[in-house]
Amino acid sequence: MKITNRQKMQIKRSVSVLCSCMMLFLLTGCGQSRYDMAYTVNSDVSSLRLVNIEEKNLNAEPFASDLCVVSSDISIPGIDTSKADGAGLFDVNGRNTLYAKNVYEKLYPASLTKIMTALVALKYGSMDTTLTASANVRNLESGAQTCGLKEGDQMTLDQALHVLLINSANDAAIMIAEGIAGSVEAFADMMNQEALEVGATNSHFVNPHGLSDNDHYTTVYDMYLITNAAIQYDRFNEIIHMKEYQTVYYDKSGNAKDLSVNSTNYYLQGNADAPSGITVLGGKTGTTNAAGHCLVLVSRDTSGNPYISVIMRAESREDLYDEMSSLLSGINK
């Protein structure tokens, strides 16, 4: 019987969970106490969870010693995210969740997906690798954001990542996926494996750009985990901080083509203001009809401490930035 890609991913997840269970048991130093792992890839809470069966303690809690964790909604007086389906504010260095609303609800990520695309590319790709666009870069739904790539066009992975993260170009996402993995499907498998490795177990990806698909989803908390992994790469931090980008790439005949793109982030554009004392370093926007308006930001306070904030499925762009600014004000409270 032929094993499908999805079945292969399920096997990989099962093996990864088993290894995690064995390692966690060895590291806890629990003597003869018996612990059982109440965890599946379909669990409501991302990361690993322990339940002490012998003591009948059935309250499962997230297990992530070096990460922000949360098991229920957390509010801050004066913070309003009523026009978004999910929101979270995470103190990266303090490993503390400051605000949480529906952080484990599965939602469509739209172009927030491209943070995972960049993470996989940074981990497995080489920035000076030359990528060549296939005909698939034109095979996108009507109205999708693109940078105008055509079959045979060439640019480096570094150039493609700039266009991907700054301007949210969906054709660049296709070029990156095919250049690294050979196909969109194979790259999606890499994305799902990487999600598993960072603990984002309530996510599933089927493409590198985030255009709508019923089987393509994530959560607010998983976007924190994915972004937290991405900011470990200096190149990611440099790119998301850029307001604009100019470069030159080449068509299939070797002719030079100029490209200039601007950030889709209103904070970087100067069209939205962060609260006093908060500096927005950058982030990623995402918008589709199914996903609504989404935004992940990396910010810092006056002491230089970093924070990751997430808003998903806001009703409008205006609501998205109003509620994100409200959320960021929680850093100083």
Tab-separated table of C-alpha atoms in Angstrom:
chain	number	residue	atom	x	y	z
A	1	MET	CA	0.000	0.000	0.000
A	2	LYS	CA	1.368	3.430	-0.958
A	3	ILE	CA	1.909	5.828	1.947
A	4	THR	CA	0.699	9.362	1.291
A	5	ASN	CA	2.646	12.480	2.268
A	6	ARG	CA	0.114	13.218	4.980
A	7	GLN	CA	0.511	9.706	6.416
A	8	LYS	CA	4.279	10.188	6.352
A	9	MET	CA	3.907	13.407	8.328
A	10	GLN	CA	1.688	11.647	10.859
A	11	ILE	CA	4.333	8.954	11.303
A	12	LYS	CA	7.018	11.631	11.763
A	13	ARG	CA	4.870	13.390	14.340
A	14	SER	CA	4.262	10.169	16.244
A	15	VAL	CA	7.980	9.369	16.302
A	16	SER	CA	8.820	12.902	17.424
A	17	VAL	CA	6.256	12.763	20.226
A	18	LEU	CA	7.568	9.364	21.356
A	19	CYS	CA	11.149	10.675	21.441
A	20	SER	CA	10.026	13.765	23.349
A	21	CYS	CA	8.200	11.617	25.883
A	22	MET	CA	11.266	9.419	26.437
A	23	MET	CA	13.606	12.400	26.777
A	24	LEU	CA	11.262	14.241	29.118
A	25	PHE	CA	10.956	11.162	31.336
A	26	LEU	CA	14.768	10.882	31.570
A	27	LEU	CA	15.236	14.574	32.368
A	28	THR	CA	12.556	15.006	35.010
A	29	GLY	CA	14.344	12.881	37.618
A	30	CYS	CA	11.025	11.668	38.983
A	31	GLY	CA	12.279	8.408	40.508
A	32	GLN	CA	9.535	5.807	40.562
A	33	SER	CA	6.703	8.284	39.968
A	34	ARG	CA	4.720	7.366	36.889
A	35	TYR	CA	3.951	10.092	34.376
A	36	ASP	CA	1.817	9.700	31.301
A	37	MET	CA	1.919	12.048	28.333
A	38	ALA	CA	-1.506	13.502	27.589
A	39	TYR	CA	-0.488	14.762	24.203
A	40	THR	CA	-1.453	14.265	20.596
A	41	VAL	CA	-0.899	16.340	17.490
A	42	ASN	CA	-4.578	17.261	17.744
A	43	SER	CA	-4.283	18.510	21.318
A	44	ASP	CA	-5.957	21.820	22.116
A	45	VAL	CA	-2.701	23.132	23.587
A	46	SER	CA	0.599	23.345	21.709
A	47	SER	CA	3.869	21.992	23.164
A	48	LEU	CA	4.140	18.997	25.462
A	49	ARG	CA	1.808	18.330	28.363
A	50	LEU	CA	2.170	16.101	31.446
A	51	VAL	CA	-0.503	14.460	33.571
A	52	ASN	CA	0.343	12.748	36.851
A	53	ILE	CA	-2.010	9.769	36.646
A	54	GLU	CA	-1.092	8.231	40.033
A	55	GLU	CA	-2.006	11.403	41.882
A	56	LYS	CA	-5.138	11.844	39.730
A	57	ASN	CA	-3.966	15.280	38.716
A	58	LEU	CA	-5.783	15.678	35.419
A	59	ASN	CA	-5.079	19.373	34.860
A	60	ALA	CA	-2.787	19.383	31.848
A	61	GLU	CA	-0.410	22.327	31.570
A	62	PRO	CA	1.837	23.420	28.701
A	63	PHE	CA	5.444	22.222	29.081
A	64	ALA	CA	8.042	24.565	27.623
A	65	SER	CA	10.727	25.551	30.108
A	66	ASP	CA	12.354	28.197	27.921
A	67	LEU	CA	9.199	29.671	26.362
A	68	CYS	CA	6.151	31.688	27.261
A	69	VAL	CA	3.335	29.339	28.211
A	70	VAL	CA	-0.378	29.865	28.674
A	71	SER	CA	-3.333	27.590	29.368
A	72	SER	CA	-6.204	30.090	29.503
A	73	ASP	CA	-7.137	33.618	28.478
A	74	ILE	CA	-5.219	36.426	30.198
A	75	SER	CA	-6.617	39.949	30.210
A	76	ILE	CA	-5.097	43.356	30.950
A	77	PRO	CA	-7.340	46.221	32.081
A	78	GLY	CA	-7.876	48.672	29.250
A	79	ILE	CA	-6.723	46.319	26.475
A	80	ASP	CA	-9.440	45.798	23.878
A	81	THR	CA	-9.158	43.113	21.172
A	82	SER	CA	-12.898	42.571	20.795
A	83	LYS	CA	-12.765	42.952	17.006
A	84	ALA	CA	-10.220	40.153	16.542
A	85	ASP	CA	-10.700	36.411	16.946
A	86	GLY	CA	-7.325	35.851	18.599
A	87	ALA	CA	-4.559	37.885	20.224
A	88	GLY	CA	-1.424	37.391	22.278
A	89	LEU	CA	1.395	39.411	23.831
A	90	PHE	CA	4.561	37.562	24.816
A	91	ASP	CA	7.588	38.790	26.776
A	92	VAL	CA	10.402	36.935	24.988
A	93	ASN	CA	13.207	37.295	27.540
A	94	GLY	CA	10.949	37.174	30.578
A	95	ARG	CA	9.226	34.051	29.189
A	96	ASN	CA	5.930	35.495	30.299
A	97	THR	CA	2.572	35.662	28.528
A	98	LEU	CA	1.154	39.119	29.227
A	99	TYR	CA	-2.099	38.816	27.268
A	100	ALA	CA	-3.952	35.907	25.706
A	101	LYS	CA	-7.228	35.620	23.866
A	102	ASN	CA	-8.181	32.382	22.106
A	103	VAL	CA	-4.488	31.649	21.561
A	104	TYR	CA	-5.156	27.970	20.746
A	105	GLU	CA	-8.035	28.527	18.329
A	106	LYS	CA	-7.155	27.291	14.852
A	107	LEU	CA	-7.320	30.185	12.403
A	108	TYR	CA	-6.246	30.868	8.846
A	109	PRO	CA	-2.886	32.697	8.886
A	110	ALA	CA	-2.860	34.300	5.423
A	111	SER	CA	0.632	35.711	4.806
A	112	LEU	CA	1.743	35.198	8.405
A	113	THR	CA	2.613	31.845	6.814
A	114	LYS	CA	5.629	33.522	5.262
A	115	ILE	CA	7.360	33.682	8.655
A	116	MET	CA	7.473	29.881	8.600
A	117	THR	CA	8.565	29.966	4.946
A	118	ALA	CA	11.441	32.261	5.907
A	119	LEU	CA	12.351	30.104	8.919
A	120	VAL	CA	12.662	26.983	6.768
A	121	ALA	CA	14.587	28.887	4.090
A	122	LEU	CA	17.022	30.347	6.622
A	123	LYS	CA	17.569	26.977	8.248
A	124	TYR	CA	18.029	24.877	5.116
A	125	GLY	CA	18.968	27.325	2.360
A	126	SER	CA	22.043	29.345	1.442
A	127	MET	CA	21.523	33.065	0.945
A	128	ASP	CA	23.663	33.208	-2.202
A	129	THR	CA	21.874	30.327	-3.946
A	130	THR	CA	20.366	31.402	-7.268
A	131	LEU	CA	16.682	30.567	-7.625
A	132	THR	CA	14.882	30.236	-10.957
A	133	ALA	CA	11.175	30.929	-11.275
A	134	SER	CA	9.015	28.214	-12.796
A	135	ALA	CA	5.690	28.743	-14.551
A	136	ASN	CA	4.044	28.127	-11.164
A	137	VAL	CA	4.886	31.640	-9.973
A	138	ARG	CA	2.056	32.837	-12.204
A	139	ASN	CA	-0.364	30.163	-10.998
A	140	LEU	CA	-1.918	32.157	-8.167
A	141	GLU	CA	-5.448	33.229	-7.349
A	142	SER	CA	-6.716	36.481	-8.797
A	143	GLY	CA	-5.657	39.535	-6.817
A	144	ALA	CA	-2.789	37.799	-5.011
A	145	GLN	CA	0.125	40.077	-4.102
A	146	THR	CA	3.131	39.496	-6.375
A	147	CYS	CA	6.393	41.164	-7.341
A	148	GLY	CA	5.878	40.332	-11.024
A	149	LEU	CA	8.106	37.285	-11.464
A	150	LYS	CA	7.932	35.411	-14.754
A	151	GLU	CA	9.103	31.960	-15.746
A	152	GLY	CA	12.891	31.890	-16.073
A	153	ASP	CA	13.522	34.932	-13.868
A	154	GLN	CA	16.425	34.498	-11.467
A	155	MET	CA	17.317	36.018	-8.102
A	156	THR	CA	19.217	34.850	-5.043
A	157	LEU	CA	17.495	33.378	-2.009
A	158	ASP	CA	18.522	36.481	-0.081
A	159	GLN	CA	16.747	38.719	-2.605
A	160	ALA	CA	13.673	36.492	-2.602
A	161	LEU	CA	13.469	36.548	1.200
A	162	HIS	CA	13.540	40.341	1.205
A	163	VAL	CA	10.676	40.497	-1.286
A	164	LEU	CA	8.788	37.761	0.593
A	165	LEU	CA	8.910	39.414	4.010
A	166	ILE	CA	8.848	43.093	3.100
A	167	ASN	CA	6.272	43.094	0.314
A	168	SER	CA	4.583	39.718	0.977
A	169	ALA	CA	5.059	38.576	-2.628
A	170	ASN	CA	3.350	35.241	-3.190
A	171	ASP	CA	5.294	34.495	-6.360
A	172	ALA	CA	8.532	34.841	-4.373
A	173	ALA	CA	7.167	32.272	-1.906
A	174	ILE	CA	6.655	29.783	-4.740
A	175	MET	CA	10.162	30.440	-6.048
A	176	ILE	CA	11.673	29.851	-2.594
A	177	ALA	CA	9.707	26.666	-1.971
A	178	GLU	CA	10.587	25.094	-5.307
A	179	GLY	CA	14.197	26.242	-5.094
A	180	ILE	CA	14.759	24.641	-1.690
A	181	ALA	CA	12.555	21.551	-1.786
A	182	GLY	CA	11.873	20.982	-5.491
A	183	SER	CA	8.125	21.436	-5.150
A	184	VAL	CA	5.540	23.288	-3.086
A	185	GLU	CA	4.316	19.976	-1.650
A	186	ALA	CA	7.780	18.916	-0.497
A	187	PHE	CA	8.411	22.344	1.013
A	188	ALA	CA	5.077	22.166	2.880
A	189	ASP	CA	6.282	18.884	4.396
A	190	MET	CA	9.390	20.727	5.592
A	191	MET	CA	7.230	23.497	7.046
A	192	ASN	CA	5.125	20.991	8.955
A	193	GLN	CA	8.192	19.203	10.278
A	194	GLU	CA	9.683	22.504	11.415
A	195	ALA	CA	6.406	23.454	13.095
A	196	LEU	CA	6.563	20.188	15.002
A	197	GLU	CA	10.151	20.837	16.061
A	198	VAL	CA	9.357	24.265	17.534
A	199	GLY	CA	6.244	22.922	19.306
A	200	ALA	CA	3.669	24.492	16.982
A	201	THR	CA	1.538	21.347	16.990
A	202	ASN	CA	-1.760	23.048	16.221
A	203	SER	CA	-0.531	24.225	12.824
A	204	HIS	CA	-0.683	22.649	9.392
A	205	PHE	CA	0.700	24.156	6.196
A	206	VAL	CA	-0.021	23.202	2.579
A	207	ASN	CA	1.705	26.102	0.810
A	208	PRO	CA	4.470	28.670	1.427
A	209	HIS	CA	2.377	31.815	0.943
A	210	GLY	CA	-0.822	31.438	2.981
A	211	LEU	CA	-3.435	31.825	0.274
A	212	SER	CA	-6.573	30.182	1.603
A	213	ASP	CA	-6.898	26.433	1.947
A	214	ASN	CA	-9.150	24.608	4.424
A	215	ASP	CA	-6.227	22.446	5.561
A	216	HIS	CA	-3.859	25.394	6.109
A	217	TYR	CA	-4.125	26.824	9.620
A	218	THR	CA	-2.284	27.892	12.758
A	219	THR	CA	-2.955	29.557	16.121
A	220	VAL	CA	-1.886	32.732	17.879
A	221	TYR	CA	0.346	30.728	20.207
A	222	ASP	CA	1.907	28.780	17.359
A	223	MET	CA	2.672	32.046	15.552
A	224	TYR	CA	4.502	33.154	18.699
A	225	LEU	CA	6.516	29.916	18.677
A	226	ILE	CA	7.330	30.202	14.964
A	227	THR	CA	8.276	33.879	15.199
A	228	ASN	CA	10.356	33.227	18.299
A	229	ALA	CA	12.325	30.647	16.302
A	230	ALA	CA	12.699	33.008	13.330
A	231	ILE	CA	14.116	35.906	15.355
A	232	GLN	CA	17.068	33.722	16.304
A	233	TYR	CA	18.334	34.495	12.788
A	234	ASP	CA	19.952	37.919	12.379
A	235	ARG	CA	18.993	38.039	8.708
A	236	PHE	CA	15.298	37.680	9.565
A	237	ASN	CA	15.506	40.558	12.042
A	238	GLU	CA	17.330	42.746	9.524
A	239	ILE	CA	14.789	42.129	6.772
A	240	ILE	CA	11.601	42.673	8.788
A	241	HIS	CA	12.981	46.019	9.989
A	242	MET	CA	13.275	47.422	6.445
A	243	LYS	CA	10.748	49.974	5.182
A	244	GLU	CA	11.684	49.433	1.536
A	245	TYR	CA	13.968	47.392	-0.666
A	246	GLN	CA	15.542	47.888	-4.075
A	247	THR	CA	17.360	45.201	-6.027
A	248	VAL	CA	18.216	43.986	-9.503
A	249	TYR	CA	17.472	40.476	-10.761
A	250	TYR	CA	17.630	38.871	-14.219
A	251	ASP	CA	15.196	37.416	-16.718
A	252	LYS	CA	15.743	34.143	-18.601
A	253	SER	CA	17.767	35.973	-21.257
A	254	GLY	CA	20.077	37.558	-18.697
A	255	ASN	CA	18.566	41.015	-18.947
A	256	ALA	CA	18.617	43.072	-15.746
A	257	LYS	CA	15.272	43.917	-14.131
A	258	ASP	CA	14.926	46.581	-11.441
A	259	LEU	CA	12.661	45.855	-8.493
A	260	SER	CA	11.558	48.229	-5.751
A	261	VAL	CA	9.121	47.210	-3.007
A	262	ASN	CA	7.726	48.811	0.131
A	263	SER	CA	6.795	47.300	3.460
A	264	THR	CA	3.163	46.316	4.012
A	265	ASN	CA	3.562	47.131	7.731
A	266	TYR	CA	1.771	50.353	8.706
A	267	TYR	CA	4.067	50.925	11.686
A	268	LEU	CA	7.115	50.931	9.425
A	269	GLN	CA	5.304	53.038	6.814
A	270	GLY	CA	4.460	55.665	9.438
A	271	ASN	CA	0.717	55.145	9.050
A	272	ALA	CA	0.306	53.692	12.569
A	273	ASP	CA	1.907	54.739	15.851
A	274	ALA	CA	3.100	52.453	18.615
A	275	PRO	CA	2.468	53.481	22.242
A	276	SER	CA	5.039	55.710	23.929
A	277	GLY	CA	8.137	53.796	24.946
A	278	ILE	CA	7.553	50.956	22.484
A	279	THR	CA	9.614	50.546	19.324
A	280	VAL	CA	8.271	48.311	16.571
A	281	LEU	CA	11.205	46.448	15.037
A	282	GLY	CA	9.165	44.795	12.306
A	283	GLY	CA	6.873	41.890	11.641
A	284	LYS	CA	4.561	40.368	9.079
A	285	THR	CA	1.108	41.274	7.826
A	286	GLY	CA	-1.466	38.910	6.394
A	287	THR	CA	-4.865	39.428	4.790
A	288	THR	CA	-7.346	37.215	2.939
A	289	ASN	CA	-11.121	37.061	2.986
A	290	ALA	CA	-11.008	33.873	5.044
A	291	ALA	CA	-8.247	34.960	7.445
A	292	GLY	CA	-9.353	38.538	7.918
A	293	HIS	CA	-6.605	40.973	8.885
A	294	CYS	CA	-3.603	39.535	10.740
A	295	LEU	CA	-0.351	40.928	12.102
A	296	VAL	CA	2.680	39.628	13.993
A	297	LEU	CA	5.091	42.195	15.438
A	298	VAL	CA	8.469	42.100	17.108
A	299	SER	CA	8.895	45.119	19.389
A	300	ARG	CA	11.070	46.293	22.263
A	301	ASP	CA	10.592	48.433	25.346
A	302	THR	CA	12.839	51.263	26.557
A	303	SER	CA	15.190	48.727	28.155
A	304	GLY	CA	15.586	46.869	24.872
A	305	ASN	CA	13.584	43.836	25.961
A	306	PRO	CA	11.873	42.085	23.009
A	307	TYR	CA	8.182	41.203	22.728
A	308	ILE	CA	6.149	39.277	20.183
A	309	SER	CA	2.558	40.383	19.648
A	310	VAL	CA	-0.055	38.678	17.494
A	311	ILE	CA	-3.486	39.729	16.244
A	312	MET	CA	-5.468	37.303	14.075
A	313	ARG	CA	-8.698	37.704	12.166
A	314	ALA	CA	-9.419	41.356	12.876
A	315	GLU	CA	-12.493	42.686	11.119
A	316	SER	CA	-10.712	45.466	9.208
A	317	ARG	CA	-7.260	46.946	8.705
A	318	GLU	CA	-8.196	49.905	10.889
A	319	ASP	CA	-9.324	47.549	13.654
A	320	LEU	CA	-6.129	45.519	13.245
A	321	TYR	CA	-3.820	48.440	13.949
A	322	ASP	CA	-6.047	49.999	16.624
A	323	GLU	CA	-6.135	46.723	18.528
A	324	MET	CA	-2.443	46.009	17.992
A	325	SER	CA	-1.564	49.416	19.441
A	326	SER	CA	-3.869	48.685	22.350
A	327	LEU	CA	-2.166	45.324	22.819
A	328	LEU	CA	1.307	46.880	22.739
A	329	SER	CA	0.288	49.310	25.485
A	330	GLY	CA	0.111	46.261	27.753
A	331	ILE	CA	3.911	46.094	27.758
A	332	ASN	CA	4.087	49.138	30.042
A	333	LYS	CA	1.274	48.074	32.382
